[in-house]
């Protein structure tokens, strides 16, 4: 086999993202199969309308068998009860609900829907404590997912 | 709202046990009574965790390691994880060479008499076994290998190959019916189909090598996982009643079926049996029954199976492949 699995899969995903990007998503930087930067625009009619965010995807050689590392980067990290100010995102599909049928596009859709359903812009209550102790890689956090509706 | 524990990786505490030690643990822990359809064998996950050293997502409720340990960088953690994986890989191939059943007896030399009697009885009808690595994928890998091997060794029965190809093609339709994105499954499918198509011109040694190669082996495991998941999703009315209250089939499948390293339950056995039109017989070897007979649990497809049942050896938390003497005599294996 010419290309390793993650490269084959990611080249297809990249092509698909470029041709049919989910609403509000654009590719900022995807020059290799290690790190991608995507833009995510807050959906019209939601608390995040008009805001622009940046997402970073880090892929390991076991992608898609293992989940990518996904976090918000840049100056504007969305203020949301499930998003820490260091960019870490509390979303089950990124961790223990990851399955290889997820794609970069499906993650973007999940994040877009997480933002769109938000009714109150605030940080997680344990934000200050968390960002002091968290590792750079959010996959090393032992997450507990309580409420998907916030 | 959500909480998190002290961010410690699961790697600190990952034990590396030899098969023998792990088996001893499994034996010591009173085994689940098999036979109840769709019941998760007790101890399955705990045993699997001690058996498994492959990287897995942090599981909820998993005890985190000592918080006063020196904090490692992500880079160091990755290196450590890789080292553990390599160690496991060197110790146990994903699928091993087949061995005489006396090897199984040796594992229980110091075990209970009940075990010895059962293995003795098992060896009247079965002569060989083949180990599958205890990485949480052992069921899928064992069943896939046994299936491929059957097709390979049945050179005198070319119709078996035709049936197998047909089952593969149908499995793709099933994935589409379950609304999986082609982009997400076609690479796994392609590798699995390619391996199957190579069977008529390949050798048993080459098949084993393919199953020992991470990328090929894991793609095949993944395809079989997705097939099981797709079957459950497209037959929700039959299987949803077995889920925990409030859990949807999609949630169950993404967490327990589609993700690598997650142990199988009987629901997945049933799903694969029906989706691939193969019979599976599971020999339950556990120490808690007084009878000396090994309990065989058959899983049958709805359609006429095109090959004799594949036989697996189950010990709490782990599956290996068994070879039945009569199958050899029939020239099937």
mmCIF file with all atom_site columns, C-alpha atoms in Angstrom, chain A:
data_model
loop_
_atom_site.group_PDB
_atom_site.id
_atom_site.type_symbol
_atom_site.label_atom_id
_atom_site.label_alt_id
_atom_site.label_comp_id
_atom_site.label_asym_id
_atom_site.label_entity_id
_atom_site.label_seq_id
_atom_site.pdbx_PDB_ins_code
_atom_site.Cartn_x
_atom_site.Cartn_y
_atom_site.Cartn_z
_atom_site.occupancy
_atom_site.B_iso_or_equiv
_atom_site.pdbx_formal_charge
_atom_site.auth_seq_id
_atom_site.auth_comp_id
_atom_site.auth_asym_id
_atom_site.auth_atom_id
_atom_site.pdbx_PDB_model_num
ATOM 1   C CA . UNK A 1 1   ? 0.000   0.000  0.000  1.00 0.00 ? 1   UNK A CA 1
ATOM 2   C CA . UNK A 1 2   ? 1.400   3.267  -1.086 1.00 0.00 ? 2   UNK A CA 1
ATOM 3   C CA . UNK A 1 3   ? 0.111   5.675  1.530  1.00 0.00 ? 3   UNK A CA 1
ATOM 4   C CA . UNK A 1 4   ? -0.474  4.876  5.189  1.00 0.00 ? 4   UNK A CA 1
ATOM 5   C CA . UNK A 1 5   ? -4.113  4.700  6.227  1.00 0.00 ? 5   UNK A CA 1
ATOM 6   C CA . UNK A 1 6   ? -4.271  8.071  7.968  1.00 0.00 ? 6   UNK A CA 1
ATOM 7   C CA . UNK A 1 7   ? -2.829  9.823  4.922  1.00 0.00 ? 7   UNK A CA 1
ATOM 8   C CA . UNK A 1 8   ? -5.273  8.161  2.541  1.00 0.00 ? 8   UNK A CA 1
ATOM 9   C CA . UNK A 1 9   ? -8.179  9.009  4.768  1.00 0.00 ? 9   UNK A CA 1
ATOM 10  C CA . UNK A 1 10  ? -7.097  12.588 5.418  1.00 0.00 ? 10  UNK A CA 1
ATOM 11  C CA . UNK A 1 11  ? -6.448  13.349 1.768  1.00 0.00 ? 11  UNK A CA 1
ATOM 12  C CA . UNK A 1 12  ? -10.023 12.280 1.022  1.00 0.00 ? 12  UNK A CA 1
ATOM 13  C CA . UNK A 1 13  ? -11.365 14.288 3.933  1.00 0.00 ? 13  UNK A CA 1
ATOM 14  C CA . UNK A 1 14  ? -9.447  17.358 2.813  1.00 0.00 ? 14  UNK A CA 1
ATOM 15  C CA . UNK A 1 15  ? -10.840 17.125 -0.684 1.00 0.00 ? 15  UNK A CA 1
ATOM 16  C CA . UNK A 1 16  ? -14.338 16.685 0.704  1.00 0.00 ? 16  UNK A CA 1
ATOM 17  C CA . UNK A 1 17  ? -13.905 19.632 3.091  1.00 0.00 ? 17  UNK A CA 1
ATOM 18  C CA . UNK A 1 18  ? -12.744 21.851 0.267  1.00 0.00 ? 18  UNK A CA 1
ATOM 19  C CA . UNK A 1 19  ? -15.632 20.850 -1.990 1.00 0.00 ? 19  UNK A CA 1
ATOM 20  C CA . UNK A 1 20  ? -18.487 20.575 0.523  1.00 0.00 ? 20  UNK A CA 1
ATOM 21  C CA . UNK A 1 21  ? -17.503 22.507 3.633  1.00 0.00 ? 21  UNK A CA 1
ATOM 22  C CA . UNK A 1 22  ? -20.037 22.417 6.491  1.00 0.00 ? 22  UNK A CA 1
ATOM 23  C CA . UNK A 1 23  ? -21.733 25.811 6.988  1.00 0.00 ? 23  UNK A CA 1
ATOM 24  C CA . UNK A 1 24  ? -19.344 28.357 8.492  1.00 0.00 ? 24  UNK A CA 1
ATOM 25  C CA . UNK A 1 25  ? -16.241 26.187 8.081  1.00 0.00 ? 25  UNK A CA 1
ATOM 26  C CA . UNK A 1 26  ? -13.218 27.123 5.993  1.00 0.00 ? 26  UNK A CA 1
ATOM 27  C CA . UNK A 1 27  ? -9.732  25.707 5.674  1.00 0.00 ? 27  UNK A CA 1
ATOM 28  C CA . UNK A 1 28  ? -7.051  28.075 6.966  1.00 0.00 ? 28  UNK A CA 1
ATOM 29  C CA . UNK A 1 29  ? -4.080  25.757 6.824  1.00 0.00 ? 29  UNK A CA 1
ATOM 30  C CA . UNK A 1 30  ? -3.887  22.073 5.915  1.00 0.00 ? 30  UNK A CA 1
ATOM 31  C CA . UNK A 1 31  ? -0.511  21.542 4.309  1.00 0.00 ? 31  UNK A CA 1
ATOM 32  C CA . UNK A 1 32  ? 0.248   18.203 5.888  1.00 0.00 ? 32  UNK A CA 1
ATOM 33  C CA . UNK A 1 33  ? -1.519  15.321 7.590  1.00 0.00 ? 33  UNK A CA 1
ATOM 34  C CA . UNK A 1 34  ? -0.415  16.306 11.073 1.00 0.00 ? 34  UNK A CA 1
ATOM 35  C CA . UNK A 1 35  ? -1.998  19.629 11.928 1.00 0.00 ? 35  UNK A CA 1
ATOM 36  C CA . UNK A 1 36  ? -4.947  21.391 10.315 1.00 0.00 ? 36  UNK A CA 1
ATOM 37  C CA . UNK A 1 37  ? -6.286  24.807 11.147 1.00 0.00 ? 37  UNK A CA 1
ATOM 38  C CA . UNK A 1 38  ? -9.895  25.477 10.283 1.00 0.00 ? 38  UNK A CA 1
ATOM 39  C CA . UNK A 1 39  ? -12.002 28.588 10.609 1.00 0.00 ? 39  UNK A CA 1
ATOM 40  C CA . UNK A 1 40  ? -15.401 28.302 12.241 1.00 0.00 ? 40  UNK A CA 1
ATOM 41  C CA . UNK A 1 41  ? -17.915 31.147 11.952 1.00 0.00 ? 41  UNK A CA 1
ATOM 42  C CA . UNK A 1 42  ? -20.689 31.495 14.512 1.00 0.00 ? 42  UNK A CA 1
ATOM 43  C CA . UNK A 1 43  ? -24.010 30.617 12.881 1.00 0.00 ? 43  UNK A CA 1
ATOM 44  C CA . UNK A 1 44  ? -26.491 33.404 12.090 1.00 0.00 ? 44  UNK A CA 1
ATOM 45  C CA . UNK A 1 45  ? -29.238 33.757 14.653 1.00 0.00 ? 45  UNK A CA 1
ATOM 46  C CA . UNK A 1 46  ? -27.130 32.329 17.500 1.00 0.00 ? 46  UNK A CA 1
ATOM 47  C CA . UNK A 1 47  ? -25.209 33.973 20.344 1.00 0.00 ? 47  UNK A CA 1
ATOM 48  C CA . UNK A 1 48  ? -22.044 33.631 18.269 1.00 0.00 ? 48  UNK A CA 1
ATOM 49  C CA . UNK A 1 49  ? -23.271 35.314 15.099 1.00 0.00 ? 49  UNK A CA 1
ATOM 50  C CA . UNK A 1 50  ? -20.544 37.420 13.516 1.00 0.00 ? 50  UNK A CA 1
ATOM 51  C CA . UNK A 1 51  ? -17.741 35.815 15.543 1.00 0.00 ? 51  UNK A CA 1
ATOM 52  C CA . UNK A 1 52  ? -14.846 33.936 13.953 1.00 0.00 ? 52  UNK A CA 1
ATOM 53  C CA . UNK A 1 53  ? -13.040 31.116 15.698 1.00 0.00 ? 53  UNK A CA 1
ATOM 54  C CA . UNK A 1 54  ? -10.034 28.967 14.880 1.00 0.00 ? 54  UNK A CA 1
ATOM 55  C CA . UNK A 1 55  ? -9.912  25.220 15.411 1.00 0.00 ? 55  UNK A CA 1
ATOM 56  C CA . UNK A 1 56  ? -6.776  23.129 15.470 1.00 0.00 ? 56  UNK A CA 1
ATOM 57  C CA . UNK A 1 57  ? -6.853  19.425 14.642 1.00 0.00 ? 57  UNK A CA 1
ATOM 58  C CA . UNK A 1 58  ? -3.796  17.291 15.477 1.00 0.00 ? 58  UNK A CA 1
ATOM 59  C CA . UNK A 1 59  ? -3.777  13.879 13.863 1.00 0.00 ? 59  UNK A CA 1
ATOM 60  C CA . UNK A 1 60  ? -1.722  10.943 15.063 1.00 0.00 ? 60  UNK A CA 1
ATOM 61  C CA . UNK A 1 61  ? -0.576  8.026  12.893 1.00 0.00 ? 61  UNK A CA 1
ATOM 62  C CA . UNK A 1 62  ? -3.464  5.961  14.261 1.00 0.00 ? 62  UNK A CA 1
ATOM 63  C CA . UNK A 1 63  ? -6.116  8.316  12.962 1.00 0.00 ? 63  UNK A CA 1
ATOM 64  C CA . UNK A 1 64  ? -8.988  7.513  12.421 1.00 0.00 ? 64  UNK A CA 1
ATOM 65  C CA . UNK A 1 65  ? -8.772  4.541  14.771 1.00 0.00 ? 65  UNK A CA 1
ATOM 66  C CA . UNK A 1 66  ? -7.841  7.058  17.444 1.00 0.00 ? 66  UNK A CA 1
ATOM 67  C CA . UNK A 1 67  ? -9.440  10.459 17.765 1.00 0.00 ? 67  UNK A CA 1
ATOM 68  C CA . UNK A 1 68  ? -7.618  13.598 16.683 1.00 0.00 ? 68  UNK A CA 1
ATOM 69  C CA . UNK A 1 69  ? -6.716  16.205 19.282 1.00 0.00 ? 69  UNK A CA 1
ATOM 70  C CA . UNK A 1 70  ? -9.107  19.100 18.739 1.00 0.00 ? 70  UNK A CA 1
ATOM 71  C CA . UNK A 1 71  ? -9.030  22.498 20.379 1.00 0.00 ? 71  UNK A CA 1
ATOM 72  C CA . UNK A 1 72  ? -9.850  26.127 19.819 1.00 0.00 ? 72  UNK A CA 1
ATOM 73  C CA . UNK A 1 73  ? -6.780  28.307 19.252 1.00 0.00 ? 73  UNK A CA 1
ATOM 74  C CA . UNK A 1 74  ? -6.094  31.971 18.594 1.00 0.00 ? 74  UNK A CA 1
ATOM 75  C CA . UNK A 1 75  ? -7.328  35.132 20.250 1.00 0.00 ? 75  UNK A CA 1
ATOM 76  C CA . UNK A 1 76  ? -10.994 34.292 20.265 1.00 0.00 ? 76  UNK A CA 1
ATOM 77  C CA . UNK A 1 77  ? -11.902 31.103 22.116 1.00 0.00 ? 77  UNK A CA 1
ATOM 78  C CA . UNK A 1 78  ? -15.699 30.877 22.235 1.00 0.00 ? 78  UNK A CA 1
ATOM 79  C CA . UNK A 1 79  ? -17.204 31.692 25.611 1.00 0.00 ? 79  UNK A CA 1
ATOM 80  C CA . UNK A 1 80  ? -19.306 28.620 26.231 1.00 0.00 ? 80  UNK A CA 1
ATOM 81  C CA . UNK A 1 81  ? -20.055 26.441 29.288 1.00 0.00 ? 81  UNK A CA 1
ATOM 82  C CA . UNK A 1 82  ? -18.260 23.497 27.657 1.00 0.00 ? 82  UNK A CA 1
ATOM 83  C CA . UNK A 1 83  ? -15.217 25.323 26.324 1.00 0.00 ? 83  UNK A CA 1
ATOM 84  C CA . UNK A 1 84  ? -12.315 26.228 28.584 1.00 0.00 ? 84  UNK A CA 1
ATOM 85  C CA . UNK A 1 85  ? -10.356 29.411 28.044 1.00 0.00 ? 85  UNK A CA 1
ATOM 86  C CA . UNK A 1 86  ? -7.276  27.351 27.048 1.00 0.00 ? 86  UNK A CA 1
ATOM 87  C CA . UNK A 1 87  ? -9.285  26.052 24.082 1.00 0.00 ? 87  UNK A CA 1
ATOM 88  C CA . UNK A 1 88  ? -10.069 22.623 25.501 1.00 0.00 ? 88  UNK A CA 1
ATOM 89  C CA . UNK A 1 89  ? -13.506 21.355 24.561 1.00 0.00 ? 89  UNK A CA 1
ATOM 90  C CA . UNK A 1 90  ? -15.683 19.111 26.691 1.00 0.00 ? 90  UNK A CA 1
ATOM 91  C CA . UNK A 1 91  ? -17.418 17.098 23.968 1.00 0.00 ? 91  UNK A CA 1
ATOM 92  C CA . UNK A 1 92  ? -17.850 13.348 24.225 1.00 0.00 ? 92  UNK A CA 1
ATOM 93  C CA . UNK A 1 93  ? -17.220 12.489 20.544 1.00 0.00 ? 93  UNK A CA 1
ATOM 94  C CA . UNK A 1 94  ? -13.695 13.865 20.897 1.00 0.00 ? 94  UNK A CA 1
ATOM 95  C CA . UNK A 1 95  ? -12.865 11.436 23.662 1.00 0.00 ? 95  UNK A CA 1
ATOM 96  C CA . UNK A 1 96  ? -14.722 8.355  24.868 1.00 0.00 ? 96  UNK A CA 1
ATOM 97  C CA . UNK A 1 97  ? -17.457 8.524  22.213 1.00 0.00 ? 97  UNK A CA 1
ATOM 98  C CA . UNK A 1 98  ? -14.985 8.786  19.364 1.00 0.00 ? 98  UNK A CA 1
ATOM 99  C CA . UNK A 1 99  ? -15.515 6.278  16.620 1.00 0.00 ? 99  UNK A CA 1
ATOM 100 C CA . UNK A 1 100 ? -13.667 6.013  13.301 1.00 0.00 ? 100 UNK A CA 1
ATOM 101 C CA . UNK A 1 101 ? -16.851 6.859  11.437 1.00 0.00 ? 101 UNK A CA 1
ATOM 102 C CA . UNK A 1 102 ? -16.477 10.417 12.705 1.00 0.00 ? 102 UNK A CA 1
ATOM 103 C CA . UNK A 1 103 ? -14.718 12.830 10.365 1.00 0.00 ? 103 UNK A CA 1
ATOM 104 C CA . UNK A 1 104 ? -13.265 16.319 10.623 1.00 0.00 ? 104 UNK A CA 1
ATOM 105 C CA . UNK A 1 105 ? -16.464 17.568 9.010  1.00 0.00 ? 105 UNK A CA 1
ATOM 106 C CA . UNK A 1 106 ? -18.721 15.698 11.448 1.00 0.00 ? 106 UNK A CA 1
ATOM 107 C CA . UNK A 1 107 ? -16.743 17.117 14.378 1.00 0.00 ? 107 UNK A CA 1
ATOM 108 C CA . UNK A 1 108 ? -17.148 20.628 12.978 1.00 0.00 ? 108 UNK A CA 1
ATOM 109 C CA . UNK A 1 109 ? -20.898 20.015 12.735 1.00 0.00 ? 109 UNK A CA 1
ATOM 110 C CA . UNK A 1 110 ? -21.026 18.795 16.345 1.00 0.00 ? 110 UNK A CA 1
ATOM 111 C CA . UNK A 1 111 ? -19.127 21.884 17.479 1.00 0.00 ? 111 UNK A CA 1
ATOM 112 C CA . UNK A 1 112 ? -21.329 24.185 15.421 1.00 0.00 ? 112 UNK A CA 1
ATOM 113 C CA . UNK A 1 113 ? -24.407 22.613 16.966 1.00 0.00 ? 113 UNK A CA 1
ATOM 114 C CA . UNK A 1 114 ? -22.904 22.843 20.451 1.00 0.00 ? 114 UNK A CA 1
ATOM 115 C CA . UNK A 1 115 ? -22.373 26.575 19.931 1.00 0.00 ? 115 UNK A CA 1
ATOM 116 C CA . UNK A 1 116 ? -25.754 27.124 18.315 1.00 0.00 ? 116 UNK A CA 1
ATOM 117 C CA . UNK A 1 117 ? -27.716 25.538 21.153 1.00 0.00 ? 117 UNK A CA 1
ATOM 118 C CA . UNK A 1 118 ? -26.000 27.691 23.780 1.00 0.00 ? 118 UNK A CA 1
ATOM 119 C CA . UNK A 1 119 ? -28.315 29.988 25.690 1.00 0.00 ? 119 UNK A CA 1
ATOM 120 C CA . UNK A 1 120 ? -25.857 31.775 27.931 1.00 0.00 ? 120 UNK A CA 1
ATOM 121 C CA . UNK A 1 121 ? -22.301 32.794 27.108 1.00 0.00 ? 121 UNK A CA 1
ATOM 122 C CA . UNK A 1 122 ? -20.209 31.792 30.079 1.00 0.00 ? 122 UNK A CA 1
ATOM 123 C CA . UNK A 1 123 ? -17.090 29.791 30.863 1.00 0.00 ? 123 UNK A CA 1
ATOM 124 C CA . UNK A 1 124 ? -17.280 26.430 32.621 1.00 0.00 ? 124 UNK A CA 1
ATOM 125 C CA . UNK A 1 125 ? -17.536 27.040 36.387 1.00 0.00 ? 125 UNK A CA 1
ATOM 126 C CA . UNK A 1 126 ? -14.238 25.246 37.033 1.00 0.00 ? 126 UNK A CA 1
ATOM 127 C CA . UNK A 1 127 ? -12.376 27.080 34.295 1.00 0.00 ? 127 UNK A CA 1
ATOM 128 C CA . UNK A 1 128 ? -9.797  28.834 36.470 1.00 0.00 ? 128 UNK A CA 1
ATOM 129 C CA . UNK A 1 129 ? -8.837  25.643 38.249 1.00 0.00 ? 129 UNK A CA 1
ATOM 130 C CA . UNK A 1 130 ? -8.815  23.505 35.130 1.00 0.00 ? 130 UNK A CA 1
ATOM 131 C CA . UNK A 1 131 ? -6.545  25.650 32.989 1.00 0.00 ? 131 UNK A CA 1
ATOM 132 C CA . UNK A 1 132 ? -3.964  25.691 35.789 1.00 0.00 ? 132 UNK A CA 1
ATOM 133 C CA . UNK A 1 133 ? -3.667  21.890 35.903 1.00 0.00 ? 133 UNK A CA 1
ATOM 134 C CA . UNK A 1 134 ? -4.554  20.755 32.388 1.00 0.00 ? 134 UNK A CA 1
ATOM 135 C CA . UNK A 1 135 ? -1.975  19.309 30.049 1.00 0.00 ? 135 UNK A CA 1
ATOM 136 C CA . UNK A 1 136 ? -1.544  20.709 26.573 1.00 0.00 ? 136 UNK A CA 1
ATOM 137 C CA . UNK A 1 137 ? -3.318  17.690 25.115 1.00 0.00 ? 137 UNK A CA 1
ATOM 138 C CA . UNK A 1 138 ? -7.002  17.639 26.115 1.00 0.00 ? 138 UNK A CA 1
ATOM 139 C CA . UNK A 1 139 ? -7.091  13.872 25.446 1.00 0.00 ? 139 UNK A CA 1
ATOM 140 C CA . UNK A 1 140 ? -5.122  13.447 28.664 1.00 0.00 ? 140 UNK A CA 1
ATOM 141 C CA . UNK A 1 141 ? -7.926  14.920 30.701 1.00 0.00 ? 141 UNK A CA 1
ATOM 142 C CA . UNK A 1 142 ? -10.304 12.478 32.378 1.00 0.00 ? 142 UNK A CA 1
ATOM 143 C CA . UNK A 1 143 ? -13.540 14.032 31.155 1.00 0.00 ? 143 UNK A CA 1
ATOM 144 C CA . UNK A 1 144 ? -16.946 13.490 32.634 1.00 0.00 ? 144 UNK A CA 1
ATOM 145 C CA . UNK A 1 145 ? -19.864 14.394 30.423 1.00 0.00 ? 145 UNK A CA 1
ATOM 146 C CA . UNK A 1 146 ? -22.984 15.399 32.242 1.00 0.00 ? 146 UNK A CA 1
ATOM 147 C CA . UNK A 1 147 ? -25.206 17.537 30.175 1.00 0.00 ? 147 UNK A CA 1
ATOM 148 C CA . UNK A 1 148 ? -25.366 17.629 26.422 1.00 0.00 ? 148 UNK A CA 1
ATOM 149 C CA . UNK A 1 149 ? -28.133 20.173 26.279 1.00 0.00 ? 149 UNK A CA 1
ATOM 150 C CA . UNK A 1 150 ? -26.288 23.247 27.552 1.00 0.00 ? 150 UNK A CA 1
#
